[in-house]
C-alpha positions as a printed Julia matrix, in Angstrom:
211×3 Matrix{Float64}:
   0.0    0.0     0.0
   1.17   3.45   -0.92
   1.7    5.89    2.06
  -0.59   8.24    3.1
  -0.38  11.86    1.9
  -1.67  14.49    3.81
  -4.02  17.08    2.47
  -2.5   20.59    2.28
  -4.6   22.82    4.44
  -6.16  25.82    3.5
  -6.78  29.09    4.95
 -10.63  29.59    4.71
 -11.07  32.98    2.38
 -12.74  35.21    4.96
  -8.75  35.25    6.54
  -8.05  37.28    3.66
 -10.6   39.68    3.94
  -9.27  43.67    4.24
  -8.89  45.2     7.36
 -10.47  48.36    6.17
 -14.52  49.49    5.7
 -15.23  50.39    1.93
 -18.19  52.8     2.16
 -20.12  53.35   -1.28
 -21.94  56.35   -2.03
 -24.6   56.54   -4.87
 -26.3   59.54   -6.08
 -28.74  60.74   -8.84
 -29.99  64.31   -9.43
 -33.79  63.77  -10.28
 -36.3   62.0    -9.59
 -36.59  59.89  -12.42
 -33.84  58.3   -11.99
 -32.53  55.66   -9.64
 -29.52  54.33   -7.31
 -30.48  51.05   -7.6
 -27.48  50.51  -10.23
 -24.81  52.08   -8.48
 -26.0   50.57   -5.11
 -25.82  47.29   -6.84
 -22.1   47.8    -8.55
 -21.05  49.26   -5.17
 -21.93  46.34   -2.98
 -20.57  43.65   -5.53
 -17.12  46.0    -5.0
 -17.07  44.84   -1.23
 -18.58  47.48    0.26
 -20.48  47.17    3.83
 -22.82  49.97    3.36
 -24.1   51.97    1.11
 -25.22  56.03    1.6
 -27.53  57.14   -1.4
 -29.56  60.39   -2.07
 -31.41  61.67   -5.4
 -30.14  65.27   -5.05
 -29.23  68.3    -7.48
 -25.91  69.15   -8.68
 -26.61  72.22   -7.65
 -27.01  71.79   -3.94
 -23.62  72.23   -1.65
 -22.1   69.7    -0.5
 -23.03  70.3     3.49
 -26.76  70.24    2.3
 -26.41  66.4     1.05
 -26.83  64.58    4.11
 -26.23  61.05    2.48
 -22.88  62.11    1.42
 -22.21  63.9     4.86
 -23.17  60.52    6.57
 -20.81  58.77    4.26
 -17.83  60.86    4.68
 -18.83  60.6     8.73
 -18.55  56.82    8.71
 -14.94  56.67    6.98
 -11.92  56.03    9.14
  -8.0   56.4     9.03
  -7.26  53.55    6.48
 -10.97  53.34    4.7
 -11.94  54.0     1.66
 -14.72  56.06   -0.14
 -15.89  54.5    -3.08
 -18.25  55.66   -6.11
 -18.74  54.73   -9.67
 -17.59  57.23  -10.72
 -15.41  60.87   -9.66
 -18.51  63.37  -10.55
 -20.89  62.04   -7.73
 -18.35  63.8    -4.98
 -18.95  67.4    -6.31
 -20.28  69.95   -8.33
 -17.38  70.87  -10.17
 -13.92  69.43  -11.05
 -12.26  71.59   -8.56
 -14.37  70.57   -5.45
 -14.19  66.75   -7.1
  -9.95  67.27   -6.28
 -10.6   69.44   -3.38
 -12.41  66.04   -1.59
  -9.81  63.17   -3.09
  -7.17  66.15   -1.05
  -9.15  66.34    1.73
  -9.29  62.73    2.08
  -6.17  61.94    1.59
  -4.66  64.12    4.11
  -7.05  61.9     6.69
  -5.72  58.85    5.58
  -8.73  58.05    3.83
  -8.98  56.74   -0.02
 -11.02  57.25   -3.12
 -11.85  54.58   -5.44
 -14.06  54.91   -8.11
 -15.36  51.67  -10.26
 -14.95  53.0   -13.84
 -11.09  53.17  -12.85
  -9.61  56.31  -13.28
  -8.69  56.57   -9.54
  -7.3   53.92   -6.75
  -5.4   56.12   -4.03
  -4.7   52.94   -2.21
  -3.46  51.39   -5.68
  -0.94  54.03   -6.4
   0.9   54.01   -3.21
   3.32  56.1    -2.47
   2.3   58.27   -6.01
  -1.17  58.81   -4.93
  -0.12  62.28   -2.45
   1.91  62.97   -6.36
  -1.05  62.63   -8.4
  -3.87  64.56   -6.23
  -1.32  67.53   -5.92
  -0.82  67.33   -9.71
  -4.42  67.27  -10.01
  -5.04  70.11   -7.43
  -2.78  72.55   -9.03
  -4.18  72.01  -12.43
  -8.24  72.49  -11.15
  -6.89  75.57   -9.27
  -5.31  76.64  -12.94
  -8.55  75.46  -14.82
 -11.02  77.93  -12.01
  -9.07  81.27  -12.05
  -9.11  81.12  -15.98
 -12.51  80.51  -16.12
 -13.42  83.18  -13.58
 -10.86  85.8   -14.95
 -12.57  84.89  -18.65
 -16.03  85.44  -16.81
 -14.6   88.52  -14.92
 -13.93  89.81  -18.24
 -17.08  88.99  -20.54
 -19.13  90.67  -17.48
 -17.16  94.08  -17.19
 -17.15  94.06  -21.16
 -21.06  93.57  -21.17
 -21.13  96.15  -18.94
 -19.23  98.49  -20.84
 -21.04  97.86  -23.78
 -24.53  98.03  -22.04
 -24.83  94.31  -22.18
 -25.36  94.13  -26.11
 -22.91  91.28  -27.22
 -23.5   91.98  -31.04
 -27.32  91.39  -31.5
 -28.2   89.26  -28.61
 -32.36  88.24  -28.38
 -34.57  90.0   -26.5
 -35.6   86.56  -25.4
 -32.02  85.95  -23.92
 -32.74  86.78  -20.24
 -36.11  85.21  -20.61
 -33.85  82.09  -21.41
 -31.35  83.05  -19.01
 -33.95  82.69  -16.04
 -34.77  79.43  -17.77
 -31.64  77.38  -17.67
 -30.88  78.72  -13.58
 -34.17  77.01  -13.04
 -33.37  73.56  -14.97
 -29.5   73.23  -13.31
 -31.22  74.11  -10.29
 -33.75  71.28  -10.52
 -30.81  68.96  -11.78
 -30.64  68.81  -15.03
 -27.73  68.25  -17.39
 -25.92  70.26  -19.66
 -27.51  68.51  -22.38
 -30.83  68.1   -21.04
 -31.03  71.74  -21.22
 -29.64  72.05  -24.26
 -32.76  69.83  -26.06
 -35.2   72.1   -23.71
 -33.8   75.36  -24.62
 -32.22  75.22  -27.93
 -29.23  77.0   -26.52
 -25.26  75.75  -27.26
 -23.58  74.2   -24.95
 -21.04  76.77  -24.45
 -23.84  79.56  -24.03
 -25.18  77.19  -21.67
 -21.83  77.05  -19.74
 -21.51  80.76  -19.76
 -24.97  81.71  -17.77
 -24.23  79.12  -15.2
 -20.21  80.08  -14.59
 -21.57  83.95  -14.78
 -24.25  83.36  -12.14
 -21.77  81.53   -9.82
 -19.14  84.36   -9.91
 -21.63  86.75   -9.17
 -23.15  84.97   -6.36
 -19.16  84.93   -5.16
């Protein structure tokens, strides 16, 4: 009879399981549409819970209570996770203004479409959200010294940009109300036959003014 061979044990696979939470947060800004997706994707990415709100874009970020409970349940050594890097702000500069503020409490960003893993780059993440910081911080006083300077020049020229409509703060009024209520770039676009970049314009002119 051949000897007997001993089975090679192995570790059951919860011993490899992180020693970190992964919170997921999920948002949508109207109505009609839903979390359920993201929940879903988040959850099948490990993580334990789940915040979601249906929320404008246009609401700060202290007045989303989902995303305040999130942030609230992350630890030194956690992880925030989303599907994707436009569901943590407004605008690209408060998107890199949260990965920084995270960072510096030890906290990491992952979002599932890829484009960031702070815990997967290591050492280079502190690299990559300063490279990132600098270049939003760039990308907002251009815009507002652009905005700056199409205001004082309407101004000058008693707000006639070579033959604007009659209609245009009629329309103005318009898309304020349709960002506020959450709607997209596009969205408003097909409502209000406006270009994008007009589009862009009102909203960035409104916001400096309001600063």
């Amino acid at each position: 009879m051949g000897k007997f061979q001993k089975r090679k044990f192995e570790r059951p696979s919860f011993m490899d399981k992180p020693n970190y939470k992964s919170i997921g947060y999920a948002r949508v800004s109207t109505s009609g549409q839903t979390t359920e997706g993201q929940v879903a994707d988040l959850k099948k990415e490990g993580c334990c819970v789940v915040f979601q709100e249906t929320i404008s874009t246009t609401v700060k970020e202290k007045e989303r209570p989902q995303l305040m409970a999130a942030l609230s349940a992350l630890d030194e050594g956690d992880e925030l996770v989303v599907t994707k890097m436009d569901r943590l702000g407004r605008t690209q500069v408060e998107v890199v203004n949260r990965i920084h503020d995270l960072q510096q409490k030890g906290i990491h960003i992952r979002t599932l479409d890829g484009l960031i893993n702070t815990r997967g780059l290591g050492k280079f993440a502190p690299v990559l959200i300063g490279l990132l910081s600098g270049l939003a911080e760039v990308e907002r006083s251009l815009t507002r010294e652009r905005t700056i300077e199409s205001i004082q020049h309407r101004k000058e020229t008693g707000g006639n940009l070579g033959g604007r409509p009659k209609t245009s703060r009629i329309k103005e009024g318009l898309v304020l109300r349709l960002r506020k209520e959450g709607c997209s770039y596009r969205s408003i676009r097909d409502q209000t036959g406006l270009a994008l970049s007009t589009i862009r314009r009102i909203i960035v002119e409104k916001e400096v003014v309001a600063v």
